[in-house]
Amino acid sequence: MLGKAPPPELESYLVSYLLIITYAQYEEIVQKIVEKRVARIGPDRELHAFTSSYLRNKKNERRLGKIYVRDLGEILGRFGKPCKAKFVAEVANSVPQTQWDSIVTGRHIIAHQGAQPSMRFPDFETAYAKSQQILNAFARACGLTAQERGEL
């Protein structure tokens, strides 16, 4: 089997699994970025408790909502227009945005429509590699330092 493409149905299941796992990973990283930014408030326990409870629902699940690039911009807009503007200027209409949104769309097709994505494994590899730039841009727009971004 080495050197040959896997059967299409196997490739489809593999890509579906990778899309779901990647989306969940990205949700978690976005959540951590926001939490790191909020942690700068200082030692105000009540404010941290409020923020933490706001970011998660009663089942302790993430509450950020959708994570298309435009949605990430809206999250940053909650910190202020300059945060959102910095992010949008860096990623709007870029290859990384297209690749990020293809991962999110692929995951939505699987989770909400019960269909298999049309993405092939080489396409996923490219999308995953390029989409990392969105996480970095989001973290920079949130004001995280290089060290803080490295800790994610």
Coordinates of N, CA and C in Angstrom, one line a residue:
M1 N 0.8 -1.2 0.0 CA 0.0 0.0 0.0 C 0.9 1.3 0.0
L2 N 2.1 1.1 0.3 CA 3.0 2.3 0.3 C 3.1 2.9 -1.1
G3 N 3.0 4.2 -1.2 CA 3.1 4.9 -2.4 C 1.8 5.0 -3.2
K4 N 0.8 4.3 -2.7 CA -0.5 4.3 -3.4 C -1.5 5.1 -2.5
A5 N -2.4 5.8 -3.2 CA -3.4 6.5 -2.4 C -4.3 5.5 -1.8
P6 N -4.8 5.9 -0.6 CA -5.8 5.0 0.1 C -7.1 4.9 -0.6
P7 N -7.9 3.9 -0.4 CA -9.2 3.9 -1.0 C -10.0 5.1 -0.7
P8 N -10.8 5.6 -1.6 CA -11.5 6.9 -1.3 C -12.3 6.9 -0.1
E9 N -13.0 5.8 0.3 CA -13.8 5.8 1.5 C -13.0 5.9 2.7
L10 N -11.8 5.3 2.7 CA -10.9 5.4 3.9 C -10.3 6.8 4.0
E11 N -10.0 7.4 2.9 CA -9.5 8.8 2.9 C -10.5 9.7 3.4
S12 N -11.8 9.5 3.0 CA -12.9 10.4 3.4 C -13.1 10.3 4.9
Y13 N -13.0 9.1 5.5 CA -13.2 8.9 6.9 C -12.0 9.6 7.7
L14 N -10.8 9.4 7.2 CA -9.6 10.0 7.8 C -9.7 11.5 7.8
V15 N -10.1 12.1 6.6 CA -10.2 13.6 6.6 C -11.3 14.1 7.5
S16 N -12.4 13.3 7.5 CA -13.5 13.7 8.4 C -13.0 13.8 9.9
Y17 N -12.3 12.7 10.3 CA -11.8 12.7 11.6 C -10.9 13.8 11.9
L18 N -10.0 14.1 11.0 CA -9.0 15.2 11.1 C -9.7 16.5 11.2
L19 N -10.7 16.8 10.4 CA -11.4 18.0 10.5 C -12.1 18.2 11.8
I20 N -12.7 17.2 12.3 CA -13.4 17.3 13.6 C -12.4 17.6 14.7
I21 N -11.3 16.8 14.8 CA -10.3 17.0 15.8 C -9.6 18.4 15.7
T22 N -9.3 18.8 14.5 CA -8.7 20.1 14.3 C -9.6 21.2 14.7
Y23 N -10.8 21.1 14.4 CA -11.8 22.2 14.8 C -11.9 22.3 16.3
A24 N -12.0 21.1 17.0 CA -12.0 21.1 18.4 C -10.7 21.7 19.0
Q25 N -9.6 21.4 18.4 CA -8.3 21.9 18.9 C -8.3 23.4 18.7
Y26 N -8.8 23.9 17.6 CA -8.8 25.3 17.3 C -9.7 26.1 18.3
E27 N -10.9 25.5 18.6 CA -11.8 26.1 19.6 C -11.1 26.2 20.9
E28 N -10.4 25.2 21.3 CA -9.7 25.2 22.6 C -8.6 26.2 22.6
I29 N -7.8 26.4 21.6 CA -6.7 27.3 21.5 C -7.3 28.8 21.5
V30 N -8.4 29.0 20.8 CA -9.0 30.3 20.8 C -9.4 30.7 22.2
Q31 N -10.0 29.7 22.9 CA -10.5 29.9 24.2 C -9.3 30.2 25.2
K32 N -8.2 29.5 25.0 CA -7.0 29.8 25.8 C -6.5 31.2 25.6
I33 N -6.5 31.6 24.3 CA -6.0 32.9 24.0 C -6.8 34.0 24.7
V34 N -8.1 33.8 24.6 CA -9.0 34.8 25.3 C -8.7 34.8 26.8
E35 N -8.6 33.6 27.4 CA -8.4 33.5 28.8 C -7.1 34.1 29.2
K36 N -6.0 33.9 28.4 CA -4.7 34.5 28.7 C -4.8 36.0 28.7
R37 N -5.6 36.5 27.7 CA -5.7 38.0 27.6 C -6.5 38.6 28.8
V38 N -7.5 37.9 29.2 CA -8.4 38.3 30.4 C -7.6 38.2 31.7
A39 N -6.7 37.2 31.7 CA -5.9 37.0 33.0 C -5.0 38.2 33.3
R40 N -4.8 39.1 32.4 CA -4.0 40.3 32.6 C -4.8 41.3 33.5
I41 N -6.0 41.1 33.8 CA -6.8 42.0 34.6 C -6.1 42.2 36.0
G42 N -5.5 41.1 36.4 CA -4.9 41.2 37.7 C -5.5 40.3 38.7
P43 N -5.3 40.5 40.0 CA -5.8 39.5 41.0 C -7.2 39.6 41.4
D44 N -8.1 40.2 40.6 CA -9.5 40.4 40.9 C -10.2 39.1 40.7
R45 N -10.4 38.3 41.8 CA -11.0 36.9 41.7 C -12.4 37.0 41.2
E46 N -13.2 37.9 41.6 CA -14.6 38.0 41.2 C -14.7 38.3 39.7
L47 N -13.8 39.2 39.2 CA -13.8 39.5 37.8 C -13.4 38.3 37.0
H48 N -12.4 37.6 37.5 CA -12.0 36.3 36.8 C -13.1 35.3 36.8
A49 N -13.8 35.2 37.9 CA -14.9 34.2 38.0 C -16.0 34.6 37.0
F50 N -16.3 35.9 36.9 CA -17.3 36.3 36.0 C -16.9 36.0 34.5
T51 N -15.7 36.4 34.2 CA -15.2 36.2 32.8 C -15.2 34.7 32.5
S52 N -14.7 33.9 33.4 CA -14.7 32.5 33.2 C -16.0 31.9 33.0
S53 N -17.0 32.3 33.8 CA -18.3 31.8 33.7 C -19.0 32.3 32.4
Y54 N -18.7 33.5 32.0 CA -19.2 34.0 30.7 C -18.7 33.2 29.5
L55 N -17.4 32.8 29.6 CA -16.8 32.1 28.5 C -17.2 30.7 28.4
R56 N -17.9 30.2 29.4 CA -18.3 28.8 29.4 C -19.8 28.7 29.8
N57 N -20.5 27.7 29.3 CA -21.9 27.6 29.7 C -22.1 26.8 31.0
K58 N -23.3 26.5 31.4 CA -23.5 25.8 32.6 C -22.9 24.4 32.6
K59 N -22.7 23.8 31.4 CA -22.1 22.5 31.3 C -20.6 22.6 31.2
N60 N -20.1 23.7 31.4 CA -18.6 24.0 31.3 C -18.1 23.8 29.9
E61 N -18.9 24.0 28.9 CA -18.5 23.9 27.5 C -18.2 25.3 27.0
R62 N -17.3 25.4 26.1 CA -16.9 26.7 25.5 C -18.1 27.4 24.9
R63 N -18.1 28.7 25.0 CA -19.3 29.5 24.6 C -18.9 30.5 23.6
L64 N -17.8 30.4 22.9 CA -17.4 31.4 22.0 C -18.2 31.4 20.7
G65 N -18.9 30.3 20.4 CA -19.7 30.2 19.2 C -18.8 29.8 18.0
K66 N -19.3 30.2 16.8 CA -18.6 29.8 15.6 C -17.2 30.4 15.6
I67 N -16.4 29.7 14.8 CA -15.0 30.2 14.7 C -14.5 30.5 13.3
Y68 N -15.4 30.8 12.4 CA -15.0 31.3 11.1 C -14.1 32.6 11.4
V69 N -13.3 33.0 10.4 CA -12.4 34.1 10.6 C -13.3 35.4 11.0
R70 N -14.4 35.6 10.3 CA -15.2 36.7 10.6 C -15.7 36.7 12.1
D71 N -16.0 35.5 12.6 CA -16.4 35.3 14.0 C -15.3 35.6 14.9
L72 N -14.1 35.2 14.6 CA -12.9 35.5 15.4 C -12.7 37.1 15.5
G73 N -13.0 37.7 14.4 CA -12.9 39.2 14.4 C -13.9 39.8 15.3
E74 N -15.1 39.2 15.4 CA -16.1 39.7 16.3 C -15.7 39.5 17.7
I75 N -15.1 38.4 18.0 CA -14.6 38.1 19.4 C -13.6 39.2 19.8
L76 N -12.7 39.5 18.9 CA -11.7 40.5 19.1 C -12.3 41.9 19.3
G77 N -13.4 42.1 18.6 CA -14.1 43.4 18.7 C -14.7 43.6 20.0
R78 N -14.9 42.6 20.8 CA -15.3 42.7 22.2 C -14.2 43.4 23.1
F79 N -13.0 43.2 22.6 CA -11.8 43.8 23.3 C -11.7 45.3 22.9
G80 N -12.3 45.6 21.8 CA -12.2 47.0 21.2 C -11.9 46.9 19.7
K81 N -12.2 48.0 19.1 CA -12.1 48.1 17.6 C -10.6 47.9 17.2
P82 N -9.7 48.5 17.9 CA -8.3 48.3 17.4 C -7.8 46.8 17.4
C83 N -8.3 46.0 18.3 CA -7.9 44.5 18.3 C -8.5 43.9 17.0
K84 N -9.8 44.2 16.8 CA -10.4 43.6 15.6 C -9.8 44.1 14.3
A85 N -9.5 45.4 14.2 CA -8.9 46.0 13.0 C -7.5 45.4 12.7
K86 N -6.7 45.2 13.8 CA -5.4 44.6 13.6 C -5.5 43.2 13.0
F87 N -6.4 42.4 13.5 CA -6.6 41.1 13.0 C -7.2 41.1 11.6
V88 N -8.2 41.9 11.3 CA -8.8 41.9 10.0 C -7.7 42.4 8.9
A89 N -6.9 43.4 9.3 CA -5.9 43.9 8.4 C -4.9 42.8 8.0
E90 N -4.6 41.9 9.0 CA -3.6 40.9 8.7 C -4.1 39.7 8.0
V91 N -5.4 39.3 8.2 CA -5.9 38.1 7.6 C -7.0 38.2 6.5
A92 N -7.6 39.3 6.4 CA -8.8 39.4 5.5 C -8.4 39.0 4.1
N93 N -9.2 38.2 3.5 CA -9.1 37.8 2.1 C -7.7 37.2 1.8
S94 N -7.2 36.4 2.7 CA -5.9 35.8 2.6 C -6.0 34.3 2.4
V95 N -4.9 33.7 1.9 CA -4.9 32.3 1.8 C -5.1 31.6 3.1
P96 N -4.5 32.0 4.2 CA -4.8 31.4 5.5 C -6.3 31.5 5.9
Q97 N -6.9 32.6 5.6 CA -8.3 32.7 5.9 C -9.1 31.7 5.1
T98 N -8.9 31.6 3.8 CA -9.5 30.6 3.0 C -9.3 29.2 3.6
Q99 N -8.1 28.9 3.9 CA -7.8 27.5 4.5 C -8.5 27.3 5.8
W100 N -8.4 28.3 6.7 CA -9.1 28.1 8.0 C -10.6 27.9 7.8
D101 N -11.2 28.7 7.0 CA -12.6 28.6 6.8 C -13.0 27.3 6.1
S102 N -12.1 26.7 5.3 CA -12.4 25.4 4.7 C -12.4 24.3 5.7
I103 N -11.6 24.4 6.8 CA -11.6 23.5 7.9 C -12.9 23.6 8.6
V104 N -13.3 24.8 9.0 CA -14.5 25.1 9.7 C -15.7 24.6 8.9
T105 N -15.7 24.9 7.6 CA -16.9 24.5 6.8 C -16.9 23.0 6.7
G106 N -15.8 22.3 6.5 CA -15.7 20.9 6.4 C -16.2 20.2 7.7
R107 N -15.9 20.8 8.8 CA -16.4 20.2 10.1 C -17.9 20.4 10.2
H108 N -18.4 21.6 9.8 CA -19.8 21.8 9.8 C -20.6 20.9 8.9
I109 N -20.0 20.6 7.8 CA -20.7 19.7 6.8 C -20.9 18.3 7.5
I110 N -19.8 17.9 8.2 CA -19.9 16.6 8.9 C -20.8 16.6 10.1
A111 N -20.7 17.6 10.9 CA -21.4 17.7 12.2 C -22.9 18.1 12.0
H112 N -23.2 18.9 11.1 CA -24.6 19.4 11.0 C -25.4 18.9 9.8
Q113 N -24.7 18.4 8.8 CA -25.4 17.9 7.6 C -25.2 16.4 7.5
G114 N -24.3 15.8 8.3 CA -24.1 14.4 8.2 C -23.5 13.9 6.9
A115 N -22.9 14.8 6.2 CA -22.3 14.4 4.9 C -20.8 14.3 5.0
Q116 N -20.2 13.7 4.0 CA -18.8 13.7 4.0 C -18.2 14.9 3.2
P117 N -17.1 15.4 3.7 CA -16.5 16.6 3.1 C -15.9 16.2 1.7
S118 N -15.8 17.1 0.8 CA -15.1 16.9 -0.4 C -13.6 17.0 -0.4
M119 N -13.1 17.5 0.8 CA -11.7 17.7 1.0 C -10.9 16.4 0.9
R120 N -9.8 16.4 0.2 CA -8.9 15.2 0.2 C -7.8 15.4 1.2
F121 N -7.1 14.4 1.5 CA -6.0 14.5 2.5 C -4.9 15.5 2.1
P122 N -4.4 15.5 0.9 CA -3.4 16.6 0.6 C -4.0 18.0 0.8
D123 N -5.3 18.2 0.5 CA -5.9 19.5 0.7 C -6.0 19.8 2.2
F124 N -6.3 18.8 3.0 CA -6.3 19.0 4.5 C -4.9 19.4 5.0
E125 N -3.9 18.7 4.5 CA -2.5 19.0 4.9 C -2.2 20.5 4.7
T126 N -2.5 21.0 3.5 CA -2.3 22.4 3.1 C -3.1 23.3 4.0
A127 N -4.4 23.0 4.1 CA -5.3 23.8 4.9 C -4.8 23.9 6.4
Y128 N -4.4 22.8 6.9 CA -3.9 22.8 8.3 C -2.7 23.7 8.5
A129 N -1.7 23.5 7.6 CA -0.5 24.3 7.7 C -0.7 25.8 7.5
K130 N -1.5 26.2 6.6 CA -1.8 27.6 6.4 C -2.7 28.2 7.5
S131 N -3.6 27.4 8.0 CA -4.5 27.9 9.0 C -3.9 28.3 10.3
Q132 N -2.7 27.7 10.6 CA -2.0 28.1 11.8 C -1.7 29.6 11.9
Q133 N -1.6 30.2 10.7 CA -1.3 31.6 10.7 C -2.5 32.4 11.3
I134 N -3.7 31.9 11.2 CA -4.9 32.6 11.8 C -4.8 32.6 13.3
L135 N -4.4 31.4 13.9 CA -4.3 31.4 15.3 C -3.2 32.4 15.8
N136 N -2.1 32.5 15.1 CA -1.1 33.4 15.5 C -1.5 34.8 15.3
A137 N -2.2 35.1 14.3 CA -2.8 36.5 14.1 C -3.8 36.9 15.1
F138 N -4.6 35.9 15.5 CA -5.6 36.1 16.6 C -4.9 36.4 17.9
A139 N -3.9 35.6 18.2 CA -3.2 35.8 19.5 C -2.4 37.2 19.5
R140 N -1.8 37.5 18.4 CA -1.2 38.8 18.3 C -2.2 40.0 18.4
A141 N -3.3 39.9 17.8 CA -4.3 40.9 17.9 C -4.9 41.0 19.3
C142 N -4.9 39.9 20.0 CA -5.3 39.9 21.4 C -4.3 40.5 22.3
G143 N -3.1 40.7 21.8 CA -2.0 41.3 22.6 C -1.1 40.3 23.3
L144 N -1.2 39.0 22.9 CA -0.3 38.1 23.6 C 1.1 38.2 23.1
T145 N 2.1 38.1 24.0 CA 3.5 38.2 23.6 C 3.9 36.9 22.9
A146 N 5.1 36.9 22.4 CA 5.6 35.7 21.7 C 5.7 34.5 22.7
Q147 N 6.1 34.9 23.9 CA 6.2 33.8 24.9 C 4.9 33.2 25.3
E148 N 3.9 34.1 25.4 CA 2.5 33.6 25.7 C 2.0 32.8 24.6
R149 N 2.2 33.2 23.4 CA 1.8 32.4 22.2 C 2.5 31.1 22.2
G150 N 3.7 31.0 22.6 CA 4.4 29.7 22.6 C 3.9 28.8 23.7
E151 N 3.2 29.3 24.7 CA 2.7 28.5 25.8 C 1.4 27.8 25.4
L152 N 0.8 28.2 24.3 CA -0.5 27.7 24.0 C -0.5 26.2 23.6

